[in-house]
PDB file of C-alpha atoms in Angstrom:
ATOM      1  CA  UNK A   1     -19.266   4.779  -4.565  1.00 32.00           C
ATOM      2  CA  UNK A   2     -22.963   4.341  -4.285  1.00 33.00           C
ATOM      3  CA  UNK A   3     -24.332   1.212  -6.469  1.00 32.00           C
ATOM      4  CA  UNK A   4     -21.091  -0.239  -6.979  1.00 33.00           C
ATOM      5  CA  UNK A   5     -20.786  -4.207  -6.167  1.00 32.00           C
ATOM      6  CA  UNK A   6     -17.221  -4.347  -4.394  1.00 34.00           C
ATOM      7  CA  UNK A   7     -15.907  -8.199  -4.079  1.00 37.00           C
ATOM      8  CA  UNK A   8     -14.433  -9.399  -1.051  1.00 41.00           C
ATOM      9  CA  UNK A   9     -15.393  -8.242   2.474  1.00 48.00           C
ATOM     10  CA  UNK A  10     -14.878  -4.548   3.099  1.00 51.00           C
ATOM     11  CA  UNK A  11     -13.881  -3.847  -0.030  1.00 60.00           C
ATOM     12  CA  UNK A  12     -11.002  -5.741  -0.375  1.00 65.00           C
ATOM     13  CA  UNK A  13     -10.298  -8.612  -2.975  1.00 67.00           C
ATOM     14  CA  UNK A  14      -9.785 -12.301  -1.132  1.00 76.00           C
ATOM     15  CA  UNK A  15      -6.250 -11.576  -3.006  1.00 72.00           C
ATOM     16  CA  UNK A  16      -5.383  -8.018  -1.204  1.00 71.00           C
ATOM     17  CA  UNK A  17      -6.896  -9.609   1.529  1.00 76.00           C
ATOM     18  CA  UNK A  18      -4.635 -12.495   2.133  1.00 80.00           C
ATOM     19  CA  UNK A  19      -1.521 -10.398   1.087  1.00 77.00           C
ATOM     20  CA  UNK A  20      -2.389  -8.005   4.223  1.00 77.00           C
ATOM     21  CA  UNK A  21      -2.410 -11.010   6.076  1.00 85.00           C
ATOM     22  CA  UNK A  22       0.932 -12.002   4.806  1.00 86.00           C
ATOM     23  CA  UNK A  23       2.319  -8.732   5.239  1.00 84.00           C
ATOM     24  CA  UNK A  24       1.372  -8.327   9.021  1.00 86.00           C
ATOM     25  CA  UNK A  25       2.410 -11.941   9.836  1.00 90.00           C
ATOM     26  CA  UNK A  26       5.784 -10.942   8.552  1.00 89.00           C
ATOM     27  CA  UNK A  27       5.559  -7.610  10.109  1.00 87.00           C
ATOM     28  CA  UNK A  28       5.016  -9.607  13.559  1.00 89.00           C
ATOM     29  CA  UNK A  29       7.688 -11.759  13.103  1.00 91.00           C
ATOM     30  CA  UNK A  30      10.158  -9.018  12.544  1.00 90.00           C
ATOM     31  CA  UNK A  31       8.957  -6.841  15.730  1.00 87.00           C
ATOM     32  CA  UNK A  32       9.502 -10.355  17.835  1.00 88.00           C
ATOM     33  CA  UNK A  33      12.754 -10.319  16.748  1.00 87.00           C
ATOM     34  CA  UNK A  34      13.612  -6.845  17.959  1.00 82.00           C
ATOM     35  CA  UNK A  35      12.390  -7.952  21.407  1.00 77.00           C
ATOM     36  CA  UNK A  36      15.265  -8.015  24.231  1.00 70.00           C
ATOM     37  CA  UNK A  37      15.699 -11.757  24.564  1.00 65.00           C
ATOM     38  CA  UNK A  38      16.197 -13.076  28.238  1.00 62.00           C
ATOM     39  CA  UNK A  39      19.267 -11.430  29.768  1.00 59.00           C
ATOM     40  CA  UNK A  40      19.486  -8.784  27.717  1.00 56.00           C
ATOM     41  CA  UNK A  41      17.504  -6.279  30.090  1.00 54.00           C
ATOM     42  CA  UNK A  42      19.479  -7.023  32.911  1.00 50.00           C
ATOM     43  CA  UNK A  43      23.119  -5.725  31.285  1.00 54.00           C
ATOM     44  CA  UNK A  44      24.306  -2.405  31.869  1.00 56.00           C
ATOM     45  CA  UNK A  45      26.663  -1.822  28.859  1.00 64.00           C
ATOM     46  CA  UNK A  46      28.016   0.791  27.297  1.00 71.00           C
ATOM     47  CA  UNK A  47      26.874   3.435  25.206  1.00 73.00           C
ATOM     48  CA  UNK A  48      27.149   1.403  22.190  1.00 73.00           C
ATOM     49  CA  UNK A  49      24.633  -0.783  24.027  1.00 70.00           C
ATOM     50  CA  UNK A  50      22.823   1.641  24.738  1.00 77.00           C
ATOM     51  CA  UNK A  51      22.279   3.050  21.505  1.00 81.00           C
ATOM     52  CA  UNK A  52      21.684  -0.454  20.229  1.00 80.00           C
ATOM     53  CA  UNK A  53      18.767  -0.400  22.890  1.00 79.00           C
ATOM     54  CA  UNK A  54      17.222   2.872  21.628  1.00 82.00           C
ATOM     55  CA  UNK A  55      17.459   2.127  17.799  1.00 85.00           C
ATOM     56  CA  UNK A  56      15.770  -1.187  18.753  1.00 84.00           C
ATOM     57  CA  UNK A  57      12.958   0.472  20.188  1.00 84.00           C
ATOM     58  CA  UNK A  58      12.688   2.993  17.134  1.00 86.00           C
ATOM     59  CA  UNK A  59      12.517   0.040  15.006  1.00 87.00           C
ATOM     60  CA  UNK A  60       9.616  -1.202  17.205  1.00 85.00           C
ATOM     61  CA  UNK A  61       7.780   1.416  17.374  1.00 84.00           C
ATOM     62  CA  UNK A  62       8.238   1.658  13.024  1.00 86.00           C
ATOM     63  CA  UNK A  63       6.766  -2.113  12.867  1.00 83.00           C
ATOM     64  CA  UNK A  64       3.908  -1.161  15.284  1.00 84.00           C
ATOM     65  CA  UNK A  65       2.590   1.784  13.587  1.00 81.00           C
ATOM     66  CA  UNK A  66       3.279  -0.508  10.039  1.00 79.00           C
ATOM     67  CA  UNK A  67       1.311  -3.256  11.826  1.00 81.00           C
ATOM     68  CA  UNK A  68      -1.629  -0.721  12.752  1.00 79.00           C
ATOM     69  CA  UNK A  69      -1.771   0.715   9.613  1.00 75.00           C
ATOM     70  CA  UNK A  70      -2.309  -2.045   7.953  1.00 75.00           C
ATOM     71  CA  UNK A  71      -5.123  -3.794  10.446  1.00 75.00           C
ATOM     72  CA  UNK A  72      -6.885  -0.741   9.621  1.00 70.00           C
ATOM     73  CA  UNK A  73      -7.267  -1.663   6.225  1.00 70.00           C
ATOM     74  CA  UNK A  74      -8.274  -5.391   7.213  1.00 70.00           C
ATOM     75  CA  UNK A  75     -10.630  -3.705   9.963  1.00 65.00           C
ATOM     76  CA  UNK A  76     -12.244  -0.746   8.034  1.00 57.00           C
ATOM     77  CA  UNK A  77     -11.518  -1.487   4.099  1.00 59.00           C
ATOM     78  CA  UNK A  78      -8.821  -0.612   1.450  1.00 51.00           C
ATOM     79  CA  UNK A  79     -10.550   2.496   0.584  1.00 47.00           C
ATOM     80  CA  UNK A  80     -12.263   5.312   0.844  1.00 50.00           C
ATOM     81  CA  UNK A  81     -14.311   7.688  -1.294  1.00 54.00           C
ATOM     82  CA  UNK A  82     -10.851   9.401  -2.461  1.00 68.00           C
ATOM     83  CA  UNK A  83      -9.607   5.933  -3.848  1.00 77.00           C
ATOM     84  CA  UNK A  84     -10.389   3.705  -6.224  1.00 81.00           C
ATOM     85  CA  UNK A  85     -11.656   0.044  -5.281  1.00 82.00           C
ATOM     86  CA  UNK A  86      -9.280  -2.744  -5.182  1.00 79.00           C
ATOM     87  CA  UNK A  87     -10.026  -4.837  -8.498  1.00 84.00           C
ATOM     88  CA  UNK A  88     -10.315  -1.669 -10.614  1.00 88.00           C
ATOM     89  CA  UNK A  89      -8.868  -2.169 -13.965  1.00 92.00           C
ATOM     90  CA  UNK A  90      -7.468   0.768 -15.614  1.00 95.00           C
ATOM     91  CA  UNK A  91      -6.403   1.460 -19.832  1.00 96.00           C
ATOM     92  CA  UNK A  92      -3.988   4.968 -20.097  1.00 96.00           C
ATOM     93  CA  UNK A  93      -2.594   6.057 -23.215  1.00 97.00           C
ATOM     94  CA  UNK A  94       0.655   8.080 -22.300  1.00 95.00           C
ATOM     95  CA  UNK A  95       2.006  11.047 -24.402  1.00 95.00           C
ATOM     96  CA  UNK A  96       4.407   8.903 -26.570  1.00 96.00           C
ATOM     97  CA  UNK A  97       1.681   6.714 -27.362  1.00 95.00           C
ATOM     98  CA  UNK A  98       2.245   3.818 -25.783  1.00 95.00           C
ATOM     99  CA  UNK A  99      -1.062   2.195 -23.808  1.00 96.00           C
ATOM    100  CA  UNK A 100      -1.199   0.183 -20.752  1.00 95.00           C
ATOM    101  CA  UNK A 101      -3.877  -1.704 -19.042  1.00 95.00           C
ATOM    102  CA  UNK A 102      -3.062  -1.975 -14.971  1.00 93.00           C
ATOM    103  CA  UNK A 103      -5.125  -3.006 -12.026  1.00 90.00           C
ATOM    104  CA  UNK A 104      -5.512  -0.831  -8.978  1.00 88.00           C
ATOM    105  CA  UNK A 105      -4.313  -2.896  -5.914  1.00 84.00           C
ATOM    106  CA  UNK A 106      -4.872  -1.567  -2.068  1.00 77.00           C
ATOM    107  CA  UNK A 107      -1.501  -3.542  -1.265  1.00 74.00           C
ATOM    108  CA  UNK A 108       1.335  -3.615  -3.147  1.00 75.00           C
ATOM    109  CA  UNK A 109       2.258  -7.252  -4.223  1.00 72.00           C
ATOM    110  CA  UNK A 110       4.436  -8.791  -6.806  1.00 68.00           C
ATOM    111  CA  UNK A 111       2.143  -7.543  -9.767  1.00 72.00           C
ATOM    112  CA  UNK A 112       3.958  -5.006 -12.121  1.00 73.00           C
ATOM    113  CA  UNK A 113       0.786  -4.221 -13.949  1.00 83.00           C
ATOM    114  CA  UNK A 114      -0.693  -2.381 -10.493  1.00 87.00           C
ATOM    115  CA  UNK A 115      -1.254   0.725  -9.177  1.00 90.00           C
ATOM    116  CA  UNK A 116      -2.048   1.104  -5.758  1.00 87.00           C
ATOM    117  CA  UNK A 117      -4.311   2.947  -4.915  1.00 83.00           C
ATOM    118  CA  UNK A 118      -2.870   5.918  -2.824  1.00 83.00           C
ATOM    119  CA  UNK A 119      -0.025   6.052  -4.990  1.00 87.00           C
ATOM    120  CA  UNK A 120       0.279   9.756  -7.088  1.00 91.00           C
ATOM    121  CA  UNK A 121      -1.173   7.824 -10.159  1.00 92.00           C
ATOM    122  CA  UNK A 122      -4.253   5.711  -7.949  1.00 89.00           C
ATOM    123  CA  UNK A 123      -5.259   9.453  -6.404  1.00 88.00           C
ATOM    124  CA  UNK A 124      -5.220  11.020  -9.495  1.00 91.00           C
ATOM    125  CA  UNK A 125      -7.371   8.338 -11.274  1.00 91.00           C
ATOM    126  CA  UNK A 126     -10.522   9.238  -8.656  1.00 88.00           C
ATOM    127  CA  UNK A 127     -13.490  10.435 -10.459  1.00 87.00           C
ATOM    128  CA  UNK A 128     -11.789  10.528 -13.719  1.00 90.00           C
ATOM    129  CA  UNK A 129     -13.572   8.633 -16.886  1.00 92.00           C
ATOM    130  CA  UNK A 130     -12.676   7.783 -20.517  1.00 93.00           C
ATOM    131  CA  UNK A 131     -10.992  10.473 -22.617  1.00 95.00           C
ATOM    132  CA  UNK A 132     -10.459  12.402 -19.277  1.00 95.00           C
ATOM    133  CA  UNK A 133      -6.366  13.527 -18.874  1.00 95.00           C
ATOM    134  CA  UNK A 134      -5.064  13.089 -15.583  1.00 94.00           C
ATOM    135  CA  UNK A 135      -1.161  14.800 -14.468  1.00 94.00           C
ATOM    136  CA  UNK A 136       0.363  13.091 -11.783  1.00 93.00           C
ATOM    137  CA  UNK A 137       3.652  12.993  -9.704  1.00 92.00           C
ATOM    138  CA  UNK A 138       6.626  11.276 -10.187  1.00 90.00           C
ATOM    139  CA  UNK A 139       9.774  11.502  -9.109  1.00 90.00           C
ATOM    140  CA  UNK A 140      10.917  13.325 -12.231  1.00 91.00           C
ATOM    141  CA  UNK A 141       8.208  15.960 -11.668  1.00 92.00           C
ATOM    142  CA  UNK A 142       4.720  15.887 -13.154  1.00 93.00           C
ATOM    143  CA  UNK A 143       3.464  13.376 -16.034  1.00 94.00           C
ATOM    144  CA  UNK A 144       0.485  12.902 -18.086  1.00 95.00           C
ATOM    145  CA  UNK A 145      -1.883  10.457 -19.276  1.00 96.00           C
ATOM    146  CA  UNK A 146      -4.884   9.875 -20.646  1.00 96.00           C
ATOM    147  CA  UNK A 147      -8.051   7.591 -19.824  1.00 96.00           C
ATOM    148  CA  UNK A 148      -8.805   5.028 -22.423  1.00 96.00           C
ATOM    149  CA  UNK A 149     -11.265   2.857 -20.258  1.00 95.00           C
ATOM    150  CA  UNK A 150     -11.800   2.459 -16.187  1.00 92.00           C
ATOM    151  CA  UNK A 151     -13.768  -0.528 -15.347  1.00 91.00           C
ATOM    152  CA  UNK A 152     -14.657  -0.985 -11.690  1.00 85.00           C
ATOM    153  CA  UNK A 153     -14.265  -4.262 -10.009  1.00 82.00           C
ATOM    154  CA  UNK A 154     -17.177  -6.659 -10.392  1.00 78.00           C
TER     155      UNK A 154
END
């Protein structure tokens, strides 16, 4: 988004930032656990093991492509130019009336005020400005809403 100031190195907040870093360090520790610990290789069992051995290794491969996924976004940034910055704070009016005020987020954390920004609702927020009405999906089908104010991150 040319002439926007994004905070935080490639485009991430130092908060999205660190809770990448916290998810891959968990990630890690979860795919060392999966690995056959000493012995283990060496057994011939029976099927049982076996399929314990493959769904292992399914699991593995899972955390890996988790754990890549998620480097990317240290390595190239949480966005692109069909997302909205992390930091960008959001005001939708829905059709009963109600209005909200959220923050767009690149990783999902323990804020319930955030939208990520691939989520249905992030996507759909992309080039859209005050007054604009944006539909979405949910799980219930489509839904409306309706942009009060979209201020991008400083």
């Amino acid at each position: 988004m040319p002439g926007m100031v994004i905070s935080g190195d490639k485009g991430l907040s130092p908060a999205a930032r660190s809770q990448l870093e916290k998810e891959i360090a968990n990630l890690r520790a979860q795919r060392e656990a999966l690995a056959p610990q000493p012995g283990e290789q060496e057994r011939t069992g029976d099927a049982a093991d076996q399929a314990d051995v493959i769904d292992r290794a399914e699991a593995a491969a899972r955390l890996d492509r988790q754990i890549a996924d998620l480097a990317a976004k240290m390595e190239h940034g949480g966005y692109g130019n069909s997302q909205l910055p992390d930091g960008t704070v959001v005001s939708l009016r829905f059709p009963d009336g109600d209005e909200e005020t959220f923050q767009v987020v690149t990783v999902p954390g323990e804020d319930a005020d955030a939208i990520t920004s691939d989520s249905p609702l992030g996507l759909a927020l992309v080039g859209a400005k005050a007054g604009d009405e944006i539909t979405y999906r949910t799980p219930r089908g489509d839904a409306k809403a309706t942009v009060v104010k979209l201020t991008p991150p400083k």
